């Protein structure tokens, strides 16, 4: 009978040590990767500074209260659009796994628009299936500002707004009527 002598553990590679004595986490099903909220916080702080320094006209956002994960944004209607001269308040809620998941962004000011519903929800591809971790708060705000002037009437959340879009004069009246009639949703 042959007796095999195992090599001392410190002479083994990490892979060989793992094979001989698997760690408890390797023995059971892999648990989800823990989220580093510190890195998310740092990213949001950098985005805040970049947004403040960008000089973009008509868009701004700042954390609301103590949490860096909840922001209040403002978008001014673009020049030459139905929304020119109007200012809209938005809420932005960043998930703890941001930027791998998009923030939840809603209009807090009533906005009559084909891609905004009565509750302020926004139908914008980059906030859903076209989200990329390369996007940031500035990109989101500028995209929503652009959406105000160029709605996607083929994919409406508000079908009455989409139907009225072809009559620009009546559409403008409804935008201003709803804006003046209710400041918050």
PDB file of C-alpha atoms in Angstrom:
ATOM      1  CA  UNK A   1       0.000   0.000   0.000  1.00  0.00           C
ATOM      2  CA  UNK A   2       1.359   3.325  -1.063  1.00  0.00           C
ATOM      3  CA  UNK A   3       1.007   6.327   1.221  1.00  0.00           C
ATOM      4  CA  UNK A   4       0.752   9.663  -0.533  1.00  0.00           C
ATOM      5  CA  UNK A   5       2.029  12.652   1.240  1.00  0.00           C
ATOM      6  CA  UNK A   6       0.282  15.905   0.501  1.00  0.00           C
ATOM      7  CA  UNK A   7       2.391  18.926  -0.240  1.00  0.00           C
ATOM      8  CA  UNK A   8       2.254  21.651   2.426  1.00  0.00           C
ATOM      9  CA  UNK A   9      -0.521  24.177   1.743  1.00  0.00           C
ATOM     10  CA  UNK A  10       1.871  27.142   1.433  1.00  0.00           C
ATOM     11  CA  UNK A  11       3.608  25.476  -1.520  1.00  0.00           C
ATOM     12  CA  UNK A  12       0.361  25.191  -3.448  1.00  0.00           C
ATOM     13  CA  UNK A  13      -1.151  27.667  -5.838  1.00  0.00           C
ATOM     14  CA  UNK A  14      -4.376  29.390  -4.839  1.00  0.00           C
ATOM     15  CA  UNK A  15      -6.278  27.189  -7.288  1.00  0.00           C
ATOM     16  CA  UNK A  16      -4.849  23.987  -5.801  1.00  0.00           C
ATOM     17  CA  UNK A  17      -5.641  25.152  -2.253  1.00  0.00           C
ATOM     18  CA  UNK A  18      -9.207  25.952  -3.363  1.00  0.00           C
ATOM     19  CA  UNK A  19      -9.623  22.452  -4.811  1.00  0.00           C
ATOM     20  CA  UNK A  20      -8.467  20.770  -1.590  1.00  0.00           C
ATOM     21  CA  UNK A  21     -10.333  23.023   0.825  1.00  0.00           C
ATOM     22  CA  UNK A  22     -13.117  24.907  -0.905  1.00  0.00           C
ATOM     23  CA  UNK A  23     -14.363  27.952   0.927  1.00  0.00           C
ATOM     24  CA  UNK A  24     -17.933  27.840   2.266  1.00  0.00           C
ATOM     25  CA  UNK A  25     -19.089  30.329  -0.390  1.00  0.00           C
ATOM     26  CA  UNK A  26     -17.810  28.008  -3.155  1.00  0.00           C
ATOM     27  CA  UNK A  27     -19.550  24.993  -1.647  1.00  0.00           C
ATOM     28  CA  UNK A  28     -22.978  26.588  -1.644  1.00  0.00           C
ATOM     29  CA  UNK A  29     -24.686  28.490  -4.400  1.00  0.00           C
ATOM     30  CA  UNK A  30     -22.917  31.725  -5.201  1.00  0.00           C
ATOM     31  CA  UNK A  31     -24.501  34.639  -3.434  1.00  0.00           C
ATOM     32  CA  UNK A  32     -25.129  37.875  -5.307  1.00  0.00           C
ATOM     33  CA  UNK A  33     -22.220  40.259  -5.464  1.00  0.00           C
ATOM     34  CA  UNK A  34     -22.538  42.737  -2.620  1.00  0.00           C
ATOM     35  CA  UNK A  35     -23.167  46.285  -3.754  1.00  0.00           C
ATOM     36  CA  UNK A  36     -20.544  48.855  -2.896  1.00  0.00           C
ATOM     37  CA  UNK A  37     -22.705  51.865  -2.043  1.00  0.00           C
ATOM     38  CA  UNK A  38     -19.508  53.827  -1.456  1.00  0.00           C
ATOM     39  CA  UNK A  39     -18.595  53.649  -5.155  1.00  0.00           C
ATOM     40  CA  UNK A  40     -22.169  54.568  -6.140  1.00  0.00           C
ATOM     41  CA  UNK A  41     -22.040  57.543  -3.772  1.00  0.00           C
ATOM     42  CA  UNK A  42     -18.710  58.649  -5.262  1.00  0.00           C
ATOM     43  CA  UNK A  43     -20.076  58.343  -8.797  1.00  0.00           C
ATOM     44  CA  UNK A  44     -23.170  60.395  -7.940  1.00  0.00           C
ATOM     45  CA  UNK A  45     -21.006  63.068  -6.301  1.00  0.00           C
ATOM     46  CA  UNK A  46     -18.862  63.249  -9.459  1.00  0.00           C
ATOM     47  CA  UNK A  47     -21.996  63.469 -11.626  1.00  0.00           C
ATOM     48  CA  UNK A  48     -23.337  66.272  -9.457  1.00  0.00           C
ATOM     49  CA  UNK A  49     -20.110  68.260  -9.834  1.00  0.00           C
ATOM     50  CA  UNK A  50     -19.992  67.614 -13.600  1.00  0.00           C
ATOM     51  CA  UNK A  51     -23.605  68.724 -13.969  1.00  0.00           C
ATOM     52  CA  UNK A  52     -22.987  71.901 -11.960  1.00  0.00           C
ATOM     53  CA  UNK A  53     -19.873  72.721 -14.006  1.00  0.00           C
ATOM     54  CA  UNK A  54     -21.340  71.800 -17.426  1.00  0.00           C
ATOM     55  CA  UNK A  55     -23.032  75.108 -18.115  1.00  0.00           C
ATOM     56  CA  UNK A  56     -25.888  73.344 -19.905  1.00  0.00           C
ATOM     57  CA  UNK A  57     -28.798  75.719 -20.253  1.00  0.00           C
ATOM     58  CA  UNK A  58     -32.140  74.662 -18.891  1.00  0.00           C
ATOM     59  CA  UNK A  59     -31.172  71.570 -16.902  1.00  0.00           C
ATOM     60  CA  UNK A  60     -30.148  71.198 -13.279  1.00  0.00           C
ATOM     61  CA  UNK A  61     -30.426  68.703 -10.446  1.00  0.00           C
ATOM     62  CA  UNK A  62     -29.395  68.472  -6.802  1.00  0.00           C
ATOM     63  CA  UNK A  63     -29.758  65.904  -4.049  1.00  0.00           C
ATOM     64  CA  UNK A  64     -32.933  66.291  -2.032  1.00  0.00           C
ATOM     65  CA  UNK A  65     -32.235  66.282   1.678  1.00  0.00           C
ATOM     66  CA  UNK A  66     -29.504  64.082   3.103  1.00  0.00           C
ATOM     67  CA  UNK A  67     -29.572  61.212   0.600  1.00  0.00           C
ATOM     68  CA  UNK A  68     -27.368  61.316  -2.482  1.00  0.00           C
ATOM     69  CA  UNK A  69     -29.719  58.683  -3.974  1.00  0.00           C
ATOM     70  CA  UNK A  70     -32.723  61.050  -4.308  1.00  0.00           C
ATOM     71  CA  UNK A  71     -32.464  64.176  -6.451  1.00  0.00           C
ATOM     72  CA  UNK A  72     -34.761  66.936  -7.615  1.00  0.00           C
ATOM     73  CA  UNK A  73     -34.165  68.084 -11.166  1.00  0.00           C
ATOM     74  CA  UNK A  74     -35.403  70.975 -13.255  1.00  0.00           C
ATOM     75  CA  UNK A  75     -35.835  71.112 -17.013  1.00  0.00           C
ATOM     76  CA  UNK A  76     -36.660  74.253 -18.954  1.00  0.00           C
ATOM     77  CA  UNK A  77     -38.652  73.817 -22.145  1.00  0.00           C
ATOM     78  CA  UNK A  78     -36.392  74.146 -25.157  1.00  0.00           C
ATOM     79  CA  UNK A  79     -36.422  77.231 -27.347  1.00  0.00           C
ATOM     80  CA  UNK A  80     -38.837  76.894 -30.254  1.00  0.00           C
ATOM     81  CA  UNK A  81     -40.783  74.030 -28.648  1.00  0.00           C
ATOM     82  CA  UNK A  82     -44.309  73.941 -27.226  1.00  0.00           C
ATOM     83  CA  UNK A  83     -42.657  73.985 -23.798  1.00  0.00           C
ATOM     84  CA  UNK A  84     -40.552  77.118 -24.272  1.00  0.00           C
ATOM     85  CA  UNK A  85     -40.712  79.339 -21.186  1.00  0.00           C
ATOM     86  CA  UNK A  86     -41.995  76.515 -18.949  1.00  0.00           C
ATOM     87  CA  UNK A  87     -40.029  74.921 -16.132  1.00  0.00           C
ATOM     88  CA  UNK A  88     -40.618  71.319 -15.049  1.00  0.00           C
ATOM     89  CA  UNK A  89     -39.630  69.688 -11.781  1.00  0.00           C
ATOM     90  CA  UNK A  90     -38.506  66.042 -11.851  1.00  0.00           C
ATOM     91  CA  UNK A  91     -37.676  63.495  -9.184  1.00  0.00           C
ATOM     92  CA  UNK A  92     -34.737  61.150  -9.710  1.00  0.00           C
ATOM     93  CA  UNK A  93     -34.320  58.054  -7.535  1.00  0.00           C
ATOM     94  CA  UNK A  94     -31.019  56.248  -8.060  1.00  0.00           C
ATOM     95  CA  UNK A  95     -30.959  52.521  -7.196  1.00  0.00           C
ATOM     96  CA  UNK A  96     -28.145  51.131  -5.055  1.00  0.00           C
ATOM     97  CA  UNK A  97     -26.836  49.246  -8.118  1.00  0.00           C
ATOM     98  CA  UNK A  98     -26.587  52.441 -10.205  1.00  0.00           C
ATOM     99  CA  UNK A  99     -25.126  52.884 -12.858  1.00  0.00           C
ATOM    100  CA  UNK A 100     -25.861  49.284 -13.832  1.00  0.00           C
ATOM    101  CA  UNK A 101     -29.588  50.014 -13.450  1.00  0.00           C
ATOM    102  CA  UNK A 102     -31.237  53.284 -14.530  1.00  0.00           C
ATOM    103  CA  UNK A 103     -32.706  55.737 -12.047  1.00  0.00           C
ATOM    104  CA  UNK A 104     -36.457  56.110 -11.684  1.00  0.00           C
ATOM    105  CA  UNK A 105     -37.250  59.527 -13.150  1.00  0.00           C
ATOM    106  CA  UNK A 106     -40.700  61.129 -12.974  1.00  0.00           C
ATOM    107  CA  UNK A 107     -42.199  64.511 -13.729  1.00  0.00           C
ATOM    108  CA  UNK A 108     -43.414  66.144 -10.528  1.00  0.00           C
ATOM    109  CA  UNK A 109     -44.862  69.098 -12.468  1.00  0.00           C
ATOM    110  CA  UNK A 110     -47.871  68.222 -14.620  1.00  0.00           C
ATOM    111  CA  UNK A 111     -46.622  67.707 -18.169  1.00  0.00           C
ATOM    112  CA  UNK A 112     -48.971  67.189 -21.106  1.00  0.00           C
ATOM    113  CA  UNK A 113     -46.846  65.139 -23.482  1.00  0.00           C
ATOM    114  CA  UNK A 114     -47.287  62.006 -25.606  1.00  0.00           C
ATOM    115  CA  UNK A 115     -44.530  60.187 -23.683  1.00  0.00           C
ATOM    116  CA  UNK A 116     -45.535  61.255 -20.153  1.00  0.00           C
ATOM    117  CA  UNK A 117     -48.528  59.771 -18.364  1.00  0.00           C
ATOM    118  CA  UNK A 118     -50.860  61.389 -15.805  1.00  0.00           C
ATOM    119  CA  UNK A 119     -48.630  60.169 -12.939  1.00  0.00           C
ATOM    120  CA  UNK A 120     -45.457  61.691 -14.400  1.00  0.00           C
ATOM    121  CA  UNK A 121     -43.956  58.431 -15.671  1.00  0.00           C
ATOM    122  CA  UNK A 122     -41.749  58.875 -18.726  1.00  0.00           C
ATOM    123  CA  UNK A 123     -41.503  56.574 -21.732  1.00  0.00           C
ATOM    124  CA  UNK A 124     -37.902  57.071 -22.835  1.00  0.00           C
ATOM    125  CA  UNK A 125     -35.791  54.177 -24.109  1.00  0.00           C
ATOM    126  CA  UNK A 126     -32.610  55.172 -22.245  1.00  0.00           C
ATOM    127  CA  UNK A 127     -34.523  54.927 -18.962  1.00  0.00           C
ATOM    128  CA  UNK A 128     -35.615  51.387 -19.813  1.00  0.00           C
ATOM    129  CA  UNK A 129     -34.299  48.815 -22.279  1.00  0.00           C
ATOM    130  CA  UNK A 130     -31.638  51.060 -23.875  1.00  0.00           C
ATOM    131  CA  UNK A 131     -30.006  52.010 -20.552  1.00  0.00           C
ATOM    132  CA  UNK A 132     -26.206  52.008 -20.471  1.00  0.00           C
ATOM    133  CA  UNK A 133     -23.920  52.531 -17.503  1.00  0.00           C
ATOM    134  CA  UNK A 134     -22.158  55.140 -19.654  1.00  0.00           C
ATOM    135  CA  UNK A 135     -25.152  57.468 -19.208  1.00  0.00           C
ATOM    136  CA  UNK A 136     -25.227  59.941 -16.365  1.00  0.00           C
ATOM    137  CA  UNK A 137     -27.643  62.407 -14.808  1.00  0.00           C
ATOM    138  CA  UNK A 138     -26.706  65.108 -17.326  1.00  0.00           C
ATOM    139  CA  UNK A 139     -27.424  62.764 -20.250  1.00  0.00           C
ATOM    140  CA  UNK A 140     -30.788  61.841 -18.744  1.00  0.00           C
ATOM    141  CA  UNK A 141     -31.874  65.450 -18.207  1.00  0.00           C
ATOM    142  CA  UNK A 142     -30.758  66.557 -21.674  1.00  0.00           C
ATOM    143  CA  UNK A 143     -32.541  63.564 -23.242  1.00  0.00           C
ATOM    144  CA  UNK A 144     -35.785  64.406 -21.439  1.00  0.00           C
ATOM    145  CA  UNK A 145     -35.440  68.050 -22.435  1.00  0.00           C
ATOM    146  CA  UNK A 146     -34.982  66.932 -26.055  1.00  0.00           C
ATOM    147  CA  UNK A 147     -37.974  64.577 -25.771  1.00  0.00           C
ATOM    148  CA  UNK A 148     -40.195  67.560 -24.922  1.00  0.00           C
ATOM    149  CA  UNK A 149     -39.600  69.019 -28.377  1.00  0.00           C
ATOM    150  CA  UNK A 150     -39.423  65.715 -30.243  1.00  0.00           C
ATOM    151  CA  UNK A 151     -41.927  63.227 -28.820  1.00  0.00           C
ATOM    152  CA  UNK A 152     -42.172  59.638 -29.964  1.00  0.00           C
ATOM    153  CA  UNK A 153     -45.844  59.600 -30.949  1.00  0.00           C
ATOM    154  CA  UNK A 154     -45.534  55.988 -32.151  1.00  0.00           C
ATOM    155  CA  UNK A 155     -45.082  54.826 -28.544  1.00  0.00           C
ATOM    156  CA  UNK A 156     -47.306  57.087 -26.436  1.00  0.00           C
ATOM    157  CA  UNK A 157     -48.040  56.830 -22.728  1.00  0.00           C
ATOM    158  CA  UNK A 158     -50.623  59.567 -23.158  1.00  0.00           C
ATOM    159  CA  UNK A 159     -52.699  58.697 -26.236  1.00  0.00           C
ATOM    160  CA  UNK A 160     -54.749  61.914 -26.119  1.00  0.00           C
ATOM    161  CA  UNK A 161     -51.559  63.984 -26.241  1.00  0.00           C
ATOM    162  CA  UNK A 162     -50.272  61.878 -29.127  1.00  0.00           C
ATOM    163  CA  UNK A 163     -53.546  62.330 -31.026  1.00  0.00           C
ATOM    164  CA  UNK A 164     -53.472  66.104 -30.464  1.00  0.00           C
ATOM    165  CA  UNK A 165     -49.802  66.457 -31.524  1.00  0.00           C
ATOM    166  CA  UNK A 166     -50.735  66.914 -35.196  1.00  0.00           C
ATOM    167  CA  UNK A 167     -52.694  70.081 -34.308  1.00  0.00           C
ATOM    168  CA  UNK A 168     -49.864  72.215 -32.954  1.00  0.00           C
ATOM    169  CA  UNK A 169     -52.043  75.155 -31.919  1.00  0.00           C
ATOM    170  CA  UNK A 170     -54.442  73.021 -29.851  1.00  0.00           C
ATOM    171  CA  UNK A 171     -51.532  71.033 -28.460  1.00  0.00           C
ATOM    172  CA  UNK A 172     -49.789  74.219 -27.266  1.00  0.00           C
ATOM    173  CA  UNK A 173     -53.011  75.387 -25.595  1.00  0.00           C
ATOM    174  CA  UNK A 174     -53.369  72.069 -23.757  1.00  0.00           C
ATOM    175  CA  UNK A 175     -49.712  72.139 -22.639  1.00  0.00           C
ATOM    176  CA  UNK A 176     -50.197  75.593 -21.126  1.00  0.00           C
ATOM    177  CA  UNK A 177     -53.629  74.784 -19.702  1.00  0.00           C
ATOM    178  CA  UNK A 178     -52.353  71.696 -17.856  1.00  0.00           C
ATOM    179  CA  UNK A 179     -49.151  73.448 -16.768  1.00  0.00           C
ATOM    180  CA  UNK A 180     -51.106  76.394 -15.296  1.00  0.00           C
ATOM    181  CA  UNK A 181     -53.821  74.182 -13.832  1.00  0.00           C
ATOM    182  CA  UNK A 182     -51.674  71.965 -11.649  1.00  0.00           C
ATOM    183  CA  UNK A 183     -48.143  72.526 -10.357  1.00  0.00           C
ATOM    184  CA  UNK A 184     -47.584  69.007  -9.052  1.00  0.00           C
ATOM    185  CA  UNK A 185     -48.840  65.558  -9.855  1.00  0.00           C
TER     186      UNK A 185
END
